[in-house]
Structures are given as C-alpha cells and as structure tokens.
XYZ file of C-alpha atoms in Angstrom:
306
model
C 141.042 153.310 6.162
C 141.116 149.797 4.747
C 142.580 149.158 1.668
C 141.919 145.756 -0.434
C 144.445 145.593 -3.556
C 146.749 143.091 -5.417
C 150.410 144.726 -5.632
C 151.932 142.804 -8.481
C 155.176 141.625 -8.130
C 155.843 139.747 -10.832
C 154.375 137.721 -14.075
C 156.319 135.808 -16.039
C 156.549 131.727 -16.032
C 159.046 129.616 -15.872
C 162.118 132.464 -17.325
C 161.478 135.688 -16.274
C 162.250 138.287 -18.922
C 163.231 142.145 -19.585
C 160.243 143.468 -18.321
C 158.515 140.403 -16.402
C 159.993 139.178 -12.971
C 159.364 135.646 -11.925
C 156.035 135.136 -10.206
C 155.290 137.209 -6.703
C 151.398 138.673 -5.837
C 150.852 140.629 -2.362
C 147.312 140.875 -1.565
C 146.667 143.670 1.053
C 143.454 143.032 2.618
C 142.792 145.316 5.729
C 145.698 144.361 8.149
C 146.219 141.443 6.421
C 149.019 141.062 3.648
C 149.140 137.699 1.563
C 152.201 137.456 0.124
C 151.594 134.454 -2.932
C 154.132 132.345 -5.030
C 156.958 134.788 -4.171
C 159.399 133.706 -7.014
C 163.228 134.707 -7.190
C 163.679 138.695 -7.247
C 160.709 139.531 -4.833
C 162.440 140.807 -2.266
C 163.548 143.630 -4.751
C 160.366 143.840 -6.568
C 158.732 144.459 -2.960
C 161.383 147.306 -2.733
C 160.705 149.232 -5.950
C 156.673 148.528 -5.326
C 157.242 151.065 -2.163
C 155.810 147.697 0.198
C 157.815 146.950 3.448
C 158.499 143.262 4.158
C 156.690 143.821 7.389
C 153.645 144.047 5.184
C 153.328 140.183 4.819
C 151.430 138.282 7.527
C 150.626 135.119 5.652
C 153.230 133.716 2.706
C 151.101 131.089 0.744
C 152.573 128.650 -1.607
C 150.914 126.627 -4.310
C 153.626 124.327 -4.942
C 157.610 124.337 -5.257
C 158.380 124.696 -8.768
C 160.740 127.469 -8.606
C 159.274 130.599 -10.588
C 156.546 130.184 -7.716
C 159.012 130.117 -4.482
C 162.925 130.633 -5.121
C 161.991 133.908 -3.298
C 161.114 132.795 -0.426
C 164.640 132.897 1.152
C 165.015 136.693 0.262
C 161.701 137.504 1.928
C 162.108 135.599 5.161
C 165.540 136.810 5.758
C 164.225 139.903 5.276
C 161.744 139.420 7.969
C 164.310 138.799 10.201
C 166.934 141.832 9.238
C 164.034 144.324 9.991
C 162.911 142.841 12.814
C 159.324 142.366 11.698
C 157.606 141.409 15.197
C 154.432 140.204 14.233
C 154.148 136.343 13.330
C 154.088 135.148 9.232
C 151.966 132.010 8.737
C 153.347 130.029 6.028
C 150.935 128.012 3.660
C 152.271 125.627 1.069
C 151.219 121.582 0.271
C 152.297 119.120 3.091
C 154.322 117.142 0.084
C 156.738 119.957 0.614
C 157.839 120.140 3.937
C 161.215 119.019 2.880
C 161.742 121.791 0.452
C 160.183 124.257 2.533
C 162.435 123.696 5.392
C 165.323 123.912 2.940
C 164.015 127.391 1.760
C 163.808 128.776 5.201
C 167.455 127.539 5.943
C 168.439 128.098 2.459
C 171.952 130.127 4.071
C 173.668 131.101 7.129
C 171.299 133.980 9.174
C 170.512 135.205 12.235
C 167.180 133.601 12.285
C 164.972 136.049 14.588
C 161.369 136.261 12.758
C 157.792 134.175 14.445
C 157.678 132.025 10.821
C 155.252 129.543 11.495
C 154.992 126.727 8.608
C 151.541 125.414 8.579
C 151.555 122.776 5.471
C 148.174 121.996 3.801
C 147.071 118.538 4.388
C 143.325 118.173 3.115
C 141.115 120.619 0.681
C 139.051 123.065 2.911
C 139.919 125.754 5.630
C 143.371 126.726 6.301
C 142.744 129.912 8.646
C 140.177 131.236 10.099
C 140.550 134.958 11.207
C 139.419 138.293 10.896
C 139.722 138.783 7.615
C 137.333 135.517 7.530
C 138.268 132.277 5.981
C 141.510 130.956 3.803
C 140.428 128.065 1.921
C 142.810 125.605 -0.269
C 142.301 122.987 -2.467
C 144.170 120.022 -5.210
C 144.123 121.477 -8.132
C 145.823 119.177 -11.446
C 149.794 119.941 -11.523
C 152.721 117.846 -12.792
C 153.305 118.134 -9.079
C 151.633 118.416 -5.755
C 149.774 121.677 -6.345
C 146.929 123.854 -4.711
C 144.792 127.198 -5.170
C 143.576 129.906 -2.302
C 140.342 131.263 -1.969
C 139.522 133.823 0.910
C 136.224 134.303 2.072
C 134.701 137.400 4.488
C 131.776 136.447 6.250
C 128.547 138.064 5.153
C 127.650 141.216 7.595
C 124.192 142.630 8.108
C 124.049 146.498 8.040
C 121.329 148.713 9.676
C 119.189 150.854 7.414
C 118.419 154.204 8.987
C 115.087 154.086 7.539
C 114.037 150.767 9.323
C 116.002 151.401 12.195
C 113.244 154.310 12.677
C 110.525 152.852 11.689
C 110.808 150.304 14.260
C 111.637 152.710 17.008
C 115.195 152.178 17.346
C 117.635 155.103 18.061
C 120.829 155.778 20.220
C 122.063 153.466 22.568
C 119.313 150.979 21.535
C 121.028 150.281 18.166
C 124.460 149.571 20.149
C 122.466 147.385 22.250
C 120.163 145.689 19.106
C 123.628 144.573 17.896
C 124.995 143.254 20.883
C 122.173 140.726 21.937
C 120.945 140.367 18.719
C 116.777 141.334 19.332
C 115.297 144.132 21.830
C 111.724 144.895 23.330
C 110.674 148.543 21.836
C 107.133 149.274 23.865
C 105.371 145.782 23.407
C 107.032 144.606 20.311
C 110.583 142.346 19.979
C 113.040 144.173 17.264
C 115.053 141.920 15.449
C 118.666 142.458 13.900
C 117.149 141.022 10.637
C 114.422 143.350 10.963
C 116.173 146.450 10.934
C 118.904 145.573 8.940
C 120.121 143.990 5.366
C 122.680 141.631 4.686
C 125.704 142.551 3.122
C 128.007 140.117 1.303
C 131.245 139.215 1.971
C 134.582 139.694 -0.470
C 136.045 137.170 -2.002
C 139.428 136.316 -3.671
C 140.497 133.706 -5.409
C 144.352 132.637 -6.426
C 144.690 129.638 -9.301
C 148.611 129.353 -10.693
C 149.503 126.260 -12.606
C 146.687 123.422 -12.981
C 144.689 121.958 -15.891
C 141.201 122.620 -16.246
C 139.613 120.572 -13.446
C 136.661 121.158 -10.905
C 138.568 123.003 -7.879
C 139.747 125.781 -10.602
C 135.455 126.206 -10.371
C 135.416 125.988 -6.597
C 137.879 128.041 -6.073
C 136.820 130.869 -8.426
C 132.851 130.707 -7.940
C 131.764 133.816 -7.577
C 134.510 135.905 -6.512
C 134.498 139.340 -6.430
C 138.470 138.626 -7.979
C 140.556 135.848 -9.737
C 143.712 135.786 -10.251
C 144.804 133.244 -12.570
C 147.578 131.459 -14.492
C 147.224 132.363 -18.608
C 150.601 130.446 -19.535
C 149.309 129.790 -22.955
C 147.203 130.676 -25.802
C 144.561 128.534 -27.515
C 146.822 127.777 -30.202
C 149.078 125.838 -27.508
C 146.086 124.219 -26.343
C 148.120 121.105 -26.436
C 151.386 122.476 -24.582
C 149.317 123.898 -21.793
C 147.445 120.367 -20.935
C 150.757 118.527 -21.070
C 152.861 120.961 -18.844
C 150.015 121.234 -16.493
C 148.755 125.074 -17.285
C 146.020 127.313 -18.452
C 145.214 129.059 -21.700
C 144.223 132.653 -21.858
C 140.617 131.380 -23.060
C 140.566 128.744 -20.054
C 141.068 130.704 -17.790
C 138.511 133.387 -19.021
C 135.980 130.204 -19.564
C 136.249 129.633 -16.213
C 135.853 133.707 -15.282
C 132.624 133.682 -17.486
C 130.665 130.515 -15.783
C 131.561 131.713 -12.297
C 130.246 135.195 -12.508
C 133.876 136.955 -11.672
C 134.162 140.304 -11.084
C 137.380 141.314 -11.662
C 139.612 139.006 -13.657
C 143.312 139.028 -13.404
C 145.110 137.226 -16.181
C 148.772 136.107 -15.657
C 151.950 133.737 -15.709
C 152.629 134.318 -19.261
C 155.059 132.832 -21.286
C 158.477 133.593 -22.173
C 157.464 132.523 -25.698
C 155.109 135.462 -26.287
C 156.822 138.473 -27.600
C 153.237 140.253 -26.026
C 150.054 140.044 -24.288
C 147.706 141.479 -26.838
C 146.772 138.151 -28.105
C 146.296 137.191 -24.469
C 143.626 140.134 -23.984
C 142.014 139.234 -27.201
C 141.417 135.685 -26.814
C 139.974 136.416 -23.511
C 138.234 138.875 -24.115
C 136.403 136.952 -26.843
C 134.968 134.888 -24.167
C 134.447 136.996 -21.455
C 133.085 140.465 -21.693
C 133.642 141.514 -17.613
C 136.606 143.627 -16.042
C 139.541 142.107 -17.594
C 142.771 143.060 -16.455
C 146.424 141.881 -18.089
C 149.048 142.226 -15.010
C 151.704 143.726 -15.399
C 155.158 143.820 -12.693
C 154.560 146.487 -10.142
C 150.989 147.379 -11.029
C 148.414 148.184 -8.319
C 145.024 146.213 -8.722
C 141.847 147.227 -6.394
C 139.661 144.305 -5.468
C 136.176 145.484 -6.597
C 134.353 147.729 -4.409
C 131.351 145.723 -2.831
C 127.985 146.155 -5.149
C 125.154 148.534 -3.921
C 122.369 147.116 -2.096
C-alpha cells in the first residue's frame, strides 16, 4: 500500500529548544522518501520517529544556513554504516557546492553510499521520475535560497459505467489502455471516452524567504504546503529584514492559492508558544491548518472525489 505523509523531524529556527529540534522534514511519497533541510540532531530524530535512514532517496536542501543542513553529515554517514544500496540524489543551490562537499566529507569515514550531488542551477525541473516531477525555484533569502514543489502527473481512470456502455470488458480494457483507442463492432473507443481524469498530488516545501512571487508558484494549488512561520505579525519588521515569513504570510499565501493542507513551521526561539501562531493564521485562513510539532506524522490529503 502507498503511503504519502510528512514525518516531522524537527521545527525550531535558528536555536533549537527543549521540545523543538533544529529543522528536518521526511516526506514519504510511495517509494520515494524526501528527506528536507535535515538540520543538526536528525539522525536521532529519524531514530526515535521509528524511520530507517534507508528510507531517504532524495536529500533536498534549500540553502546552507545551518538549522537547515548541519545534519547532513549524520545522515549520510549513516547511509553508509547501514549499507543503504540504493542511490540518494542530493538537491541543494549550485552557490553551495563548496559547502556541500565539505558536509559530505565533514570527518574521517568509510565512504560506501551511491550519494549523487545534483546542485540546482536554474528555476524549473530538477527530477523527473515516477513519483512525477521535482520542481525548484529562487525564492528571497539573505543567501542563495530555493523552495521544492513536486508534481504527479494527472492519470485518467476508467468508469465501470462507461466502460460498459461502450462495450468494453476483459482483456479489451487492458488493451484500451495500452494503445490508447480500440474498434468495438464499427465504432473507435477512446481512453477519454471511457474514462475521467484524475489529478495529480502536489507538495510544496517554502523555508526561509520574504514574500515574493515563487512562494505563489511554488504553493499554487497544492494539495500541501509546508512553510516557514518564523514570526508573528507583530515582528512584521524582523521577519522582512532576516529574510522570513510571518504566521499570517504564510497563511496569506495558503488562502490565495487554494491549499489544502497547510503546515505551519520554523518557529522562533523567541516564542514561549504557538497559540498565537495558530491564531493569527487562522484569522486569515479558514482551511486544514496544522502547527508541526517534532516527531508528528502528517498525511498529505487524500485526493478529492470525482
């Protein structure tokens, strides 16, 4: 059975705290596991979420402050001690090659894991695969930054009740769906005739950025966005000099793009709670809010009926 879920990691900013680790976000999707900004103390929060290492096909970076990487070394060593056979395609701006090397080879190990670094030149695709398409782009940092958006293909689904009122039934409909149409007595059957289309999931990942028109791009119309909530309105100011979000942002932003599922985080060492974080977003928008917290489980929304 597939399974589509964010395993939180972690969800504090810059200083983790008591009961918030430093940034990490594993995305299972299908075979797939996106393992996002891990930050320092992943490889451990991986551990108590019950989530092998060997989980993580695709490690994507936004940039190289620390709270959103200092765990990479943990994790890829980790990839090595266990073994982990399969190869981990590593995402993160091309600015940051340097630092990303450095991370790899952050200490003496025996280096045995298929890491492949793939740095992020230009906004668009980044991988294409089954799981459909991993898209990047700029977003507005105090450094090189950039968000993920992943993107299944739309499907087409055949409805029992055209399928027979066209004729179809059998090996026909395994046929149908191989060449696409199919002569039934003196009339040509069509995919699009017996079927309808069903949309592809999407996912979208913003972390530090101001306001600016990829944070739109990237979360238009996702089924789920998680997104950076450093601040609250009253730190309006803070946020746009630092380079960050405000809880009401980022829920702007959920509210014009017609999100689903909205997944607030990043927060704050300064904030004693997240109440106020719920609050002001929820004053703006009135979908499935969610406040992360470390080691939570998150589904990505089931697909909507036909």
């Amino acid at each position: 059975m597939s399974v589509r879920e964010l395993i939180v990691l972690g969800t504090a900013s810059q200083v983790p705290t008591r009961h918030r680790n430093h940034n990490g976000y594993l995305l299972r999707w299908d075979n797939e596991g996106f393992l996002f900004d891990p930050g320092e103390g992943t490889q451990r929060q991986m551990l108590l979420a019950g989530v092998p290492v060997s989980t993580v096909t695709r490690l994507c970076l936004t940039h190289f402050h620390g709270d959103h990487c200092l765990g990479v070394p943990g994790v890829v060593q980790r990839l090595s001690l266990d073994g982990v056979q399969h190869p981990v395609h590593a995402h993160f701006p091309a600015s940051g090659r340097e630092y990303f090397a450095r991370l790899h080879h952050a200490c003496l190990f025996h280096d045995r894991a298929d890491l492949r670094a793939e740095p992020v030149v230009d906004d668009g695709p980044v991988a294409t695969d089954a799981f459909g398409v991993l898209e990047a782009r700029a977003l507005d940092h105090s450094v090189d930054a950039i968000g993920y958006r992943l993107v299944e293909p739309d499907a087409r689904r055949f409805v029992p009740e055209l399928l027979a009122r066209f004729g179809v039934a059998g090996p026909m409909v395994r046929e149908l769906n191989r060449s696409g149409s199919l002569q039934v007595g003196d009339r040509t059957v069509t995919v699009s005739d017996v079927s309808k289309l069903r949309r592809g999931q999407r996912f979208a990942f913003v972390m530090d950025t101001r306001l600016c028109d990829a944070v739109y791009a990237l979360a238009d119309g996702v089924d789920m966005l998680v997104i950076e909530a450093t601040f609250l309105h009253a730190d309006a100011e803070l946020a746009a000099r630092y380079g960050h979000l405000t809880a009401r942002q980022a829920a702007q932003v959920a509210a014009d793009c017609g999100i689903r599922r909205l997944v607030l985080t990043h927060f704050s060492q300064r904030y004693p709670d997240t109440e106020q974080h719920r609050d002001e977003a929820g004053a703006v928008f009135d979908g499935d809010l969610v406040i992360a917290e470390d080691l939570s489980r998150i589904p990505v929304p089931k697909r909507t009926p036909d």
